[in-house]
Short mmCIF file of C-alpha atoms in Angstrom, two decimals:
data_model
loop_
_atom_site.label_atom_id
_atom_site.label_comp_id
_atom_site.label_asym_id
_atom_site.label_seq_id
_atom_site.Cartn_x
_atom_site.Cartn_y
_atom_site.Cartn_z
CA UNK F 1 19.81 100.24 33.47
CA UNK F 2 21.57 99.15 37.04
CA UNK F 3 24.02 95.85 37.31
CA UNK F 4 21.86 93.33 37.44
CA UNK F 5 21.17 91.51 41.33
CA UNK F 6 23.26 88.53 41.79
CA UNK F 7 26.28 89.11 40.70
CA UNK F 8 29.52 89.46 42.74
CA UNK F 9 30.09 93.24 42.00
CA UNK F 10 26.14 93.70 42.97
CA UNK F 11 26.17 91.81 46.38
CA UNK F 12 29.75 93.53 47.41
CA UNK F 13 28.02 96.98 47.01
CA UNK F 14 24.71 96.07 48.85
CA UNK F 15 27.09 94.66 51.93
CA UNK F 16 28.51 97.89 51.68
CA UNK F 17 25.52 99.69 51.36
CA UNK F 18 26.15 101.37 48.50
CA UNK F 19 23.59 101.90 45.34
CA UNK F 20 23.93 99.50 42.51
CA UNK F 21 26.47 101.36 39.63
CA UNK F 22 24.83 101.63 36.42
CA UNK F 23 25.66 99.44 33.31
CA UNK F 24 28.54 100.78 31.74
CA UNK F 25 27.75 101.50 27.62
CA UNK F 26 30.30 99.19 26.64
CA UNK F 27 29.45 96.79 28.36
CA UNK F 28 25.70 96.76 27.03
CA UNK F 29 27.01 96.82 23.47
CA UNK F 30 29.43 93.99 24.38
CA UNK F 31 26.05 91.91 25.06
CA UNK F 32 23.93 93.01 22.47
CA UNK F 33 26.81 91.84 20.18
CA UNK F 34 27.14 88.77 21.20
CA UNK F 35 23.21 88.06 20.98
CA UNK F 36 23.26 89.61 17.62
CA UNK F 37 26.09 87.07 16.91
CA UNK F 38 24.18 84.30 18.25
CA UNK F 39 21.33 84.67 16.37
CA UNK F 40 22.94 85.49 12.94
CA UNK F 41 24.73 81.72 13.56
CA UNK F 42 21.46 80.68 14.31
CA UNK F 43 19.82 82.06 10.95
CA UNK F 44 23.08 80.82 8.89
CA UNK F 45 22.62 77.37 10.27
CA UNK F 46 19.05 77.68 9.51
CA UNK F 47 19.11 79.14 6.03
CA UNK F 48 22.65 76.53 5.08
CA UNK F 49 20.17 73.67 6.49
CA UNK F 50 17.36 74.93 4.08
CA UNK F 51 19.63 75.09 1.01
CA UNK F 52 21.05 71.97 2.09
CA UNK F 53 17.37 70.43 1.79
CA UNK F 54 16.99 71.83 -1.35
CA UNK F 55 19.80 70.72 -2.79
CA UNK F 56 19.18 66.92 -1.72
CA UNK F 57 15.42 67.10 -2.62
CA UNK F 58 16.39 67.66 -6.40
CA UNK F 59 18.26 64.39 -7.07
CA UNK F 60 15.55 61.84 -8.33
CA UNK F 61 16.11 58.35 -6.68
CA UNK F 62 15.88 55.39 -9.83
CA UNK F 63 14.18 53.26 -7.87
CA UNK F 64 12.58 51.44 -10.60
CA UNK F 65 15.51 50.61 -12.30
CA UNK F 66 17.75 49.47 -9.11
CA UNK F 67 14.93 47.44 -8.51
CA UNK F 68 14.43 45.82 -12.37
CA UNK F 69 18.62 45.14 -11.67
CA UNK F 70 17.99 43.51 -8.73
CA UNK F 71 16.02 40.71 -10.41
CA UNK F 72 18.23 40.28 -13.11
CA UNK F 73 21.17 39.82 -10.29
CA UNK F 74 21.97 36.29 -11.37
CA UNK F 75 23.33 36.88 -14.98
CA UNK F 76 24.81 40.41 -13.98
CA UNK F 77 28.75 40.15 -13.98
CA UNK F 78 30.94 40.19 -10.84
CA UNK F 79 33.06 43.26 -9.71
CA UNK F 80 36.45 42.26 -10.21
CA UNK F 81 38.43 45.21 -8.58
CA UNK F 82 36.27 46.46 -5.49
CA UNK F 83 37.45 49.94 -4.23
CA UNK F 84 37.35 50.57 -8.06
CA UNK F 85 34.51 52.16 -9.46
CA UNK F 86 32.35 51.76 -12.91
CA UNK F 87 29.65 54.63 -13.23
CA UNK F 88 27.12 55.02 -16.21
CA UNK F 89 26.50 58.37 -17.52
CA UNK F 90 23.89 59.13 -19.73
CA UNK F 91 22.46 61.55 -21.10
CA UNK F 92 18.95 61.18 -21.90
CA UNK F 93 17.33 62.80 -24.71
CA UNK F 94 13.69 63.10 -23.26
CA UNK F 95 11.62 65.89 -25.19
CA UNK F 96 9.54 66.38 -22.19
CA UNK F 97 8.45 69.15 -20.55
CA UNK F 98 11.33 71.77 -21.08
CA UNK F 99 13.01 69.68 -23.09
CA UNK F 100 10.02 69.85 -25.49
CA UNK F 101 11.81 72.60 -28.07
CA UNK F 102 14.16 70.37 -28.80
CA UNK F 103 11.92 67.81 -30.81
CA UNK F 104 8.51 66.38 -30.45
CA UNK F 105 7.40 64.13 -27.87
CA UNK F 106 6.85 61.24 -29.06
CA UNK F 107 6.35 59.12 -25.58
CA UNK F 108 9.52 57.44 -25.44
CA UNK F 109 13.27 58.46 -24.81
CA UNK F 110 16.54 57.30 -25.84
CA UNK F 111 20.12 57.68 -25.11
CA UNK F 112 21.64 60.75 -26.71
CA UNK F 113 25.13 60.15 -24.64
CA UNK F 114 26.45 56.90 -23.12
CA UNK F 115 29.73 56.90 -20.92
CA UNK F 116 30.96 54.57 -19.27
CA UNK F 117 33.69 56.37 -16.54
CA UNK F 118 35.91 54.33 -14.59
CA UNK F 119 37.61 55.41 -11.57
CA UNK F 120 40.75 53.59 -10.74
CA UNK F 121 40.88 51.69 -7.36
CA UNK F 122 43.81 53.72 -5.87
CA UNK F 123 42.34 57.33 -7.50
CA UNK F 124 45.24 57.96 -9.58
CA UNK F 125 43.22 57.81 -12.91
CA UNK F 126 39.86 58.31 -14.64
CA UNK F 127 39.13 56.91 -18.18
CA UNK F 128 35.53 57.64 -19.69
CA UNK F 129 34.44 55.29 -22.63
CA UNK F 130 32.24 56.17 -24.77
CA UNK F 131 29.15 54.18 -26.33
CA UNK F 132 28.21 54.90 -29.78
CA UNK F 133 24.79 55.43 -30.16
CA UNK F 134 24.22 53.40 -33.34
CA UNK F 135 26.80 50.70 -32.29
CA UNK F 136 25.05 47.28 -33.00
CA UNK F 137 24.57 45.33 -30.21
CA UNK F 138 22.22 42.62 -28.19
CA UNK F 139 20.09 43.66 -25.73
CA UNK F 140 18.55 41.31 -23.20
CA UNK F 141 15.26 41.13 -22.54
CA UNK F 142 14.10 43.65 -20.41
CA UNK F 143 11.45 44.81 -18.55
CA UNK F 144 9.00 47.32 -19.08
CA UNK F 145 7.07 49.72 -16.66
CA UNK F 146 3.88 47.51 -17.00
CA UNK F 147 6.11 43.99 -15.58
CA UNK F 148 6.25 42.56 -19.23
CA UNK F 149 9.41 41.72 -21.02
CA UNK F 150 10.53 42.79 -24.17
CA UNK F 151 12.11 40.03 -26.57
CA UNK F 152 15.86 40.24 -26.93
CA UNK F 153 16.65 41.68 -29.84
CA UNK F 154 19.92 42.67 -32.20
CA UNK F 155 20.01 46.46 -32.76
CA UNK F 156 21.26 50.03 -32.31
CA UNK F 157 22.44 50.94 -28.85
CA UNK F 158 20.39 53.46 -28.11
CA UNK F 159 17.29 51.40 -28.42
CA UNK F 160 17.80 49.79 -25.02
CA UNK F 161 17.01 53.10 -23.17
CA UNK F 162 13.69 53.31 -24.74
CA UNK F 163 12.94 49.73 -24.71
CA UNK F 164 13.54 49.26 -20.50
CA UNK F 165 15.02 52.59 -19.48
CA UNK F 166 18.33 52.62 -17.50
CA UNK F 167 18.03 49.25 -16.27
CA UNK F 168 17.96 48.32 -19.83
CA UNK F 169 20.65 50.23 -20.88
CA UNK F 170 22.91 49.46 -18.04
CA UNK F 171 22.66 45.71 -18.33
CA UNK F 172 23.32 46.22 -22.45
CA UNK F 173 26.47 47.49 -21.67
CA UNK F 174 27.16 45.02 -19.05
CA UNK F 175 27.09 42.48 -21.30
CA UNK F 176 28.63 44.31 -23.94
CA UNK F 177 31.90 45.03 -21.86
CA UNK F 178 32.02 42.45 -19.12
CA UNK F 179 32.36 45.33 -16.60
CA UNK F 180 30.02 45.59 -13.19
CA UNK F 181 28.41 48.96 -13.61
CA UNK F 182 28.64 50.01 -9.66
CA UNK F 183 26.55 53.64 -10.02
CA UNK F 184 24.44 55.01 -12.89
CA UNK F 185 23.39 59.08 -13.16
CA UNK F 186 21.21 60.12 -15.80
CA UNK F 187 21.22 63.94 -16.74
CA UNK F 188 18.47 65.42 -19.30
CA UNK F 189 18.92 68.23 -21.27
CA UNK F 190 18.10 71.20 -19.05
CA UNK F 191 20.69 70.01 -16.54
CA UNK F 192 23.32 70.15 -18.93
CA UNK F 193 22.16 73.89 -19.72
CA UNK F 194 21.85 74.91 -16.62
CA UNK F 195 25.62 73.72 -15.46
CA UNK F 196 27.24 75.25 -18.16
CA UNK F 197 25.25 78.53 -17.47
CA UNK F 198 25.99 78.46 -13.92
CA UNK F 199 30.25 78.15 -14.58
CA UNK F 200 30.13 80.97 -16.98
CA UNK F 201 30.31 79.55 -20.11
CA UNK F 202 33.05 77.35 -21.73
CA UNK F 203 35.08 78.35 -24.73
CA UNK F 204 35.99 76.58 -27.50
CA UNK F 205 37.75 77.46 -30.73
CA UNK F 206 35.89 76.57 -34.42
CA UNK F 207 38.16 76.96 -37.66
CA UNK F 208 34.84 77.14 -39.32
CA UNK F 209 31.50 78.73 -38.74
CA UNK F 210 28.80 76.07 -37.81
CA UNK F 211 24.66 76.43 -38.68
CA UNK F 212 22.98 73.53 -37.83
CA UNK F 213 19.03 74.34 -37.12
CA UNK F 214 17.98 70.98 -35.84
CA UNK F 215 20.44 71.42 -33.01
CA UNK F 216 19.71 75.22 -32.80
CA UNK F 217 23.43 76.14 -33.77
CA UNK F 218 24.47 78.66 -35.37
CA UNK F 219 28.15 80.09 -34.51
CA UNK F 220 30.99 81.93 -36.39
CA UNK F 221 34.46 80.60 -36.71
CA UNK F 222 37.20 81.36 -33.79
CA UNK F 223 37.41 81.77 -30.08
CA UNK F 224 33.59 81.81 -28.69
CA UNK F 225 32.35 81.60 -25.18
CA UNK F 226 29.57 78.83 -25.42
CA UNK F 227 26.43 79.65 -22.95
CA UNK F 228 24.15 76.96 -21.74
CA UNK F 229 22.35 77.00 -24.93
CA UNK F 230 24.99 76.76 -27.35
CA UNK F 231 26.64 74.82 -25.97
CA UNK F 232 23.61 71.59 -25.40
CA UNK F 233 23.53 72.65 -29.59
CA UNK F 234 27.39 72.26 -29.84
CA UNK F 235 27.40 68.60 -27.96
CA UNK F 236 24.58 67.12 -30.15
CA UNK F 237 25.73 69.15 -33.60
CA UNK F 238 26.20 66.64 -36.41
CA UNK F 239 24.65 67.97 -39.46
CA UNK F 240 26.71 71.36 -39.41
CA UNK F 241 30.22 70.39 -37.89
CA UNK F 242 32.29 67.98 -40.25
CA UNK F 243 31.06 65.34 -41.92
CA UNK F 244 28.15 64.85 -39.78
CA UNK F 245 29.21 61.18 -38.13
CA UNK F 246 28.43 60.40 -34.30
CA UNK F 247 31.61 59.91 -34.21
CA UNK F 248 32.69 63.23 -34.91
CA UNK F 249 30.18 64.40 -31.98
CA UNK F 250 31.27 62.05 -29.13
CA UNK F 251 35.05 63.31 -29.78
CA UNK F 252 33.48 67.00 -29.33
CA UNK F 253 31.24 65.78 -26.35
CA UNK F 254 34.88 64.32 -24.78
CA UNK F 255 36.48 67.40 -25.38
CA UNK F 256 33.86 70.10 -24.19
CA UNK F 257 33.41 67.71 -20.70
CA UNK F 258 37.68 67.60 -19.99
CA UNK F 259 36.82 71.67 -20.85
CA UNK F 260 34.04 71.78 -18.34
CA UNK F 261 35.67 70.51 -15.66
CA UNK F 262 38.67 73.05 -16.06
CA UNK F 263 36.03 75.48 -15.92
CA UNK F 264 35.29 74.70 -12.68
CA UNK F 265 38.88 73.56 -11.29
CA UNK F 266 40.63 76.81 -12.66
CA UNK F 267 37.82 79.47 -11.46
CA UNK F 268 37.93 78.84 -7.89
CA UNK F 269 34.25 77.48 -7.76
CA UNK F 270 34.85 74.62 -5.87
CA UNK F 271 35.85 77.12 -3.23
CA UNK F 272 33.20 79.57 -3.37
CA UNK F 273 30.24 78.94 -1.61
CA UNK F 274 27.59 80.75 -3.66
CA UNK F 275 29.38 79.92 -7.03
CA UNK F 276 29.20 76.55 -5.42
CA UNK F 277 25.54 76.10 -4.86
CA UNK F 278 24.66 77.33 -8.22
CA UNK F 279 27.12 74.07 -9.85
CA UNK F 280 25.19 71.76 -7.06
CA UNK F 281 21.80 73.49 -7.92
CA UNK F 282 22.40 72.96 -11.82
CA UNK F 283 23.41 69.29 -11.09
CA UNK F 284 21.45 68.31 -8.81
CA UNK F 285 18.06 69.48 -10.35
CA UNK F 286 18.02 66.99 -13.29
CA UNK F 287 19.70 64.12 -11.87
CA UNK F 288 18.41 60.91 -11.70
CA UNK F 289 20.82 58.64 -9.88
CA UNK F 290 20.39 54.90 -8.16
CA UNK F 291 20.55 54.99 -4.41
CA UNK F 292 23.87 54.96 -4.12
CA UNK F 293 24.90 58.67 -5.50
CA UNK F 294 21.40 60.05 -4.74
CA UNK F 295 22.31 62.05 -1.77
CA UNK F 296 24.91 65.03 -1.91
CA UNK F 297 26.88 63.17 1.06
CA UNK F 298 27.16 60.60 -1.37
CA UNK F 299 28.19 62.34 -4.31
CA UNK F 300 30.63 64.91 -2.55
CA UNK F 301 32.30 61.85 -1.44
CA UNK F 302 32.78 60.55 -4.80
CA UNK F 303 34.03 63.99 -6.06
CA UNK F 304 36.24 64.40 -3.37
CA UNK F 305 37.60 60.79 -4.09
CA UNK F 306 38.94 62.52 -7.81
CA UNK F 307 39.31 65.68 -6.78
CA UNK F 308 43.26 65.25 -7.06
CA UNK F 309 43.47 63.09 -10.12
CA UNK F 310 45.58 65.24 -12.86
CA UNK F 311 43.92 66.19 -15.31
CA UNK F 312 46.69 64.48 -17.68
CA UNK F 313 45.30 61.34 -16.15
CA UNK F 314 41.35 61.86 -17.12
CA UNK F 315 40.86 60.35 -20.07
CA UNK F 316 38.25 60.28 -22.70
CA UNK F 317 37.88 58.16 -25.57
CA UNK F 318 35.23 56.39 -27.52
CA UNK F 319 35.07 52.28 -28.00
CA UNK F 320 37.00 50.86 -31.27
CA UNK F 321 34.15 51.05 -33.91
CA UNK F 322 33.90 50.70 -37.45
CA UNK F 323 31.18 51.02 -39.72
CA UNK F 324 29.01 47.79 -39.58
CA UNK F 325 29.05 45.25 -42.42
CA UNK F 326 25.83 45.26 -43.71
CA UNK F 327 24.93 49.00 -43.35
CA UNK F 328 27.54 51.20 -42.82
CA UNK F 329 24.83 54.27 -41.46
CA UNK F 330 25.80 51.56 -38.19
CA UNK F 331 28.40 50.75 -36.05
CA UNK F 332 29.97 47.53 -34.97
CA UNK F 333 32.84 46.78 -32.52
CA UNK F 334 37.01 46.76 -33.51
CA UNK F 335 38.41 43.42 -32.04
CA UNK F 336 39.81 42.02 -30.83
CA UNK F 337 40.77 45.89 -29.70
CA UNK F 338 37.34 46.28 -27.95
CA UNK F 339 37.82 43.31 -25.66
CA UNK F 340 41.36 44.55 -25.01
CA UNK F 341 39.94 48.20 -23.45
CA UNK F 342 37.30 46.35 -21.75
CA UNK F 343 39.37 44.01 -20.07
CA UNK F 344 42.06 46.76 -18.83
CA UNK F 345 39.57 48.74 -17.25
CA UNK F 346 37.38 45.49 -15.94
CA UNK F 347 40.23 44.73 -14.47
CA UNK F 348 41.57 48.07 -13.22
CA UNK F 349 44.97 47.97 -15.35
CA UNK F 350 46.26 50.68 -17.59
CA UNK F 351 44.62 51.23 -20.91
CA UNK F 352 46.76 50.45 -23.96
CA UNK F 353 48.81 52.59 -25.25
CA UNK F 354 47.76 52.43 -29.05
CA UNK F 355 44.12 52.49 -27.45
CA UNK F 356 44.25 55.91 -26.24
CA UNK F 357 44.70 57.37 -29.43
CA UNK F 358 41.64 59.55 -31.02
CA UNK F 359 39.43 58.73 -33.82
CA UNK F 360 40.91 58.03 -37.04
CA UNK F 361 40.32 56.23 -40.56
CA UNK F 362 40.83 53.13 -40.78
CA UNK F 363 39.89 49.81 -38.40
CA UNK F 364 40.69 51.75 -34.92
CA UNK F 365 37.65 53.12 -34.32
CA UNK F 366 37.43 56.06 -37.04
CA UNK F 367 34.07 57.09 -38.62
CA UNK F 368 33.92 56.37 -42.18
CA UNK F 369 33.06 59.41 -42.83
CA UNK F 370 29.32 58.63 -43.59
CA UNK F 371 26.88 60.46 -41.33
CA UNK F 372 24.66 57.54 -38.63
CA UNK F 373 20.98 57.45 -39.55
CA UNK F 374 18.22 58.72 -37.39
CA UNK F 375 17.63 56.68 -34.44
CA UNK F 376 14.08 55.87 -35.18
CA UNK F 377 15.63 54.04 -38.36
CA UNK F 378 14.83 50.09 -39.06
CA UNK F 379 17.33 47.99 -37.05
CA UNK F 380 20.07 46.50 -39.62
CA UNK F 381 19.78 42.87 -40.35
CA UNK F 382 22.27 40.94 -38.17
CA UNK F 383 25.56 39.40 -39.32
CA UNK F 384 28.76 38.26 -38.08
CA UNK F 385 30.82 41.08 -37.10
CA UNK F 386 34.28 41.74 -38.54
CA UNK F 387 37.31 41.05 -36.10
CA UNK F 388 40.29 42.87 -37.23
CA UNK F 389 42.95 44.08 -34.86
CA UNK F 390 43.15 47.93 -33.85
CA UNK F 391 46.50 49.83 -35.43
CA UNK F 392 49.27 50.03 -32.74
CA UNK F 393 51.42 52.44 -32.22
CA UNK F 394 50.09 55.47 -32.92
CA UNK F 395 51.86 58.66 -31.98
CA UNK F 396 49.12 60.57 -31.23
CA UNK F 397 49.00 62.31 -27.33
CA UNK F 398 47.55 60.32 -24.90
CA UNK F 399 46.75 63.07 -22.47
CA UNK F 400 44.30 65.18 -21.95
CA UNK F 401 42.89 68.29 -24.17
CA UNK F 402 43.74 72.16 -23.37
CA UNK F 403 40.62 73.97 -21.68
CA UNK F 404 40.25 75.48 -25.00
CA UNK F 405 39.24 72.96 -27.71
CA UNK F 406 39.82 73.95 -31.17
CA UNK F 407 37.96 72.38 -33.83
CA UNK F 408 39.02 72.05 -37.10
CA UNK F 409 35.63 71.56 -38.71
CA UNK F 410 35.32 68.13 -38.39
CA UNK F 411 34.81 67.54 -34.80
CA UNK F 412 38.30 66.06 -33.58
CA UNK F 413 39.32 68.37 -31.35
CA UNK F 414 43.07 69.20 -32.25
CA UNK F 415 44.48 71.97 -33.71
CA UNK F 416 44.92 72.60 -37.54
CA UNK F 417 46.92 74.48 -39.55
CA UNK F 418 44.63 76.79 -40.00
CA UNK F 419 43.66 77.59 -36.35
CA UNK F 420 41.94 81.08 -36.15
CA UNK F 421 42.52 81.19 -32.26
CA UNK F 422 46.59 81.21 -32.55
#
């Protein structure tokens, strides 16, 4: 191969008359190079675009329901706060498809996990409320996929979710709380799995073993590394941890999410790419999310939003319940305590102090101790509920749980005396 015609070196020999000089080897191996270069950035902009594609193409628009919300507009509260933000998590419990070994399908879904997580205006703080699943309430007519409307109707939580879906659901709690719900996301079953699986596992501590076949438990007591499986069976445990209240399980469903996250803070995955894609692939392929978070633009803006919030400062905690009056396998609202944590966060202010404590006996917001019934139980007849102030003062720690949740047997995530894990 001769220098190529053209080129200053080339037309300085010809005037001369001399023959064009070969290419030198370098120099060839300088080009290839760079072509090789060019098309591997090529390729990696290519493939990166692909997986990008992928990624967005699992999130599930709600559609339906951001359109059932839309009509309802009029009786829908008012955001109070508006760089502050009120997003609905729940996690449905659709037997479905893969989700089918968990139960039979019986054509309808409920709510198996209701959170309500609000993100302060300014950043500095995240507080997640959770909604008991048997917690009386009304819920508003809603609509169903046909266009009719269900009749209002004084019952478990839960029910709303099957009765008009997230729409349903959402507006329940709306008018529960008082608080705009800005965003919803709705995860199933296999999602959870499948994040879990792809951050390694979480660990938790029991001081007892737990076997609990309808949740397809069974685990011995002390440190243990939860995989996807175990750990969907550890969330929704009830029968074998404790004294089988719901209760009991959304204090362990707090405590294994403040874990989760950890999980991924502490291990660098935020920073790795491939680690990285297999969190976003896990999420994003059983997420259902209103237009808002349904893009991954959209929902690495929100993350990077919390990204520096402490995690002292995320906070978990369930809404001041008691048992109900007239069946205590039901829940009913602490007041005037309730109003108190929904007016803090409706209005972006600190939670309470006494507020932030855990579950406990008594009027605060403790389980009884007797286990919830079934959801597909007969709705309790409806009374006047019971409005008793929530006990101040408590001295219990406000902040948030160690990566490593021990569990004393009943669910509460602190430490007891007898802690196998030191």
């Amino acid at each position: 191969m001769t220098e190529p015609e053209g080129t200053p070196q080339a037309e300085h020999r010809a005037e001369e008359g001399l023959p064009l000089r070969p290419l030198r080897p370098r120099r060839r191996r300088l080009r290839w190079a760079a072509l090789g270069a060019s098309l591997a950035v090529l390729a990696a902009g290519g493939a990166a675009l692909h997986l990008y594609d992928r990624l967005e193409g699992n999130i599930r628009t709600d559609v339906e329901a951001v359109n059932q919300l839309r009509r309802f507009e009029g009786e829908r509260p008012r955001p109070v706060v508006q760089e502050a933000k009120n997003i609905l998590l729940i996690g449905s419990d659709d037997r479905s498809g893969e989700n089918g070994r968990y139960g039979q399908d019986t054509g309808t879904q409920r709510s198996d996990t209701t959170i309500l997580l609000h993100l302060s205006a300014d950043r500095s703080g995240a507080t997640g409320v959770s909604i008991p699943r048997d917690l009386m309430v009304d819920i508003p007519a809603c609509e169903r996929p046909d266009g009719t409307l269900t009749e209002p109707l004084f019952t478990q939580f839960n029910w709303a979710f099957e009765r008009g879906g997230t729409a349903c659901t959402v507006r329940t709690v709306e008018q529960l709380t008082g608080i705009r719900v800005d965003h919803h996301l709705v995860v199933d079953f296999t999602g959870f799995k499948k994040l879990v699986d792809a951050v390694g596992g979480v660990e938790v501590c029991l001081a007892e073993p737990v076997d609990d076949p309808d949740a397809h438990l069974v685990l011995d007591a002390g440190r243990q590394l939860l995989d996807g499986e175990q750990a969907l069976g550890y969330v929704r445990a009830r029968k074998g941890i404790g004294d089988g209240s719901d209760t009991q399980r959304m204090a362990r469903q707090q405590d294994f999410l403040k874990s989760l996250l950890s999980e991924v803070r502490d291990d660098g995955i935020l920073t790795s790419p491939a680690e990285l894609y297999r969190v976003l692939d896990a999420v994003t392929s059983s997420l259902t999310a209103d237009p808002g978070l349904d893009s991954l633009a959209e929902l690495y803006e929100l993350a990077d939003s919390v990204r520096g919030i402490p995690e002292g400062r995320v906070r978990f905690l369930t809404a001041p319940r008691q048992p109900y009056t007239y069946n205590p396998n039901r829940d009913e609202l602490v007041q005037p305590a309730a109003d108190r944590l929904f007016a803090a966060l409706r209005d972006d202010r600190p939670v309470p102090a006494d507020l932030l404590a855990g579950p406990s006996d008594g009027p605060s917001g403790a389980s009884s101790g007797a286990p919830s019934a079934s959801p597909s139980g007969e709705p309790a007849p409806r009374g006047a509920l019971r409005a008793q102030e929530a006990a101040a003062g408590s001295d219990a720690d406000p902040g948030a749980s160690p990566a490593g949740i021990t569990v004393p047997g009943d669910g509460a995530g602190s430490p007891s005396a007898g802690n196998p894990c030191g």
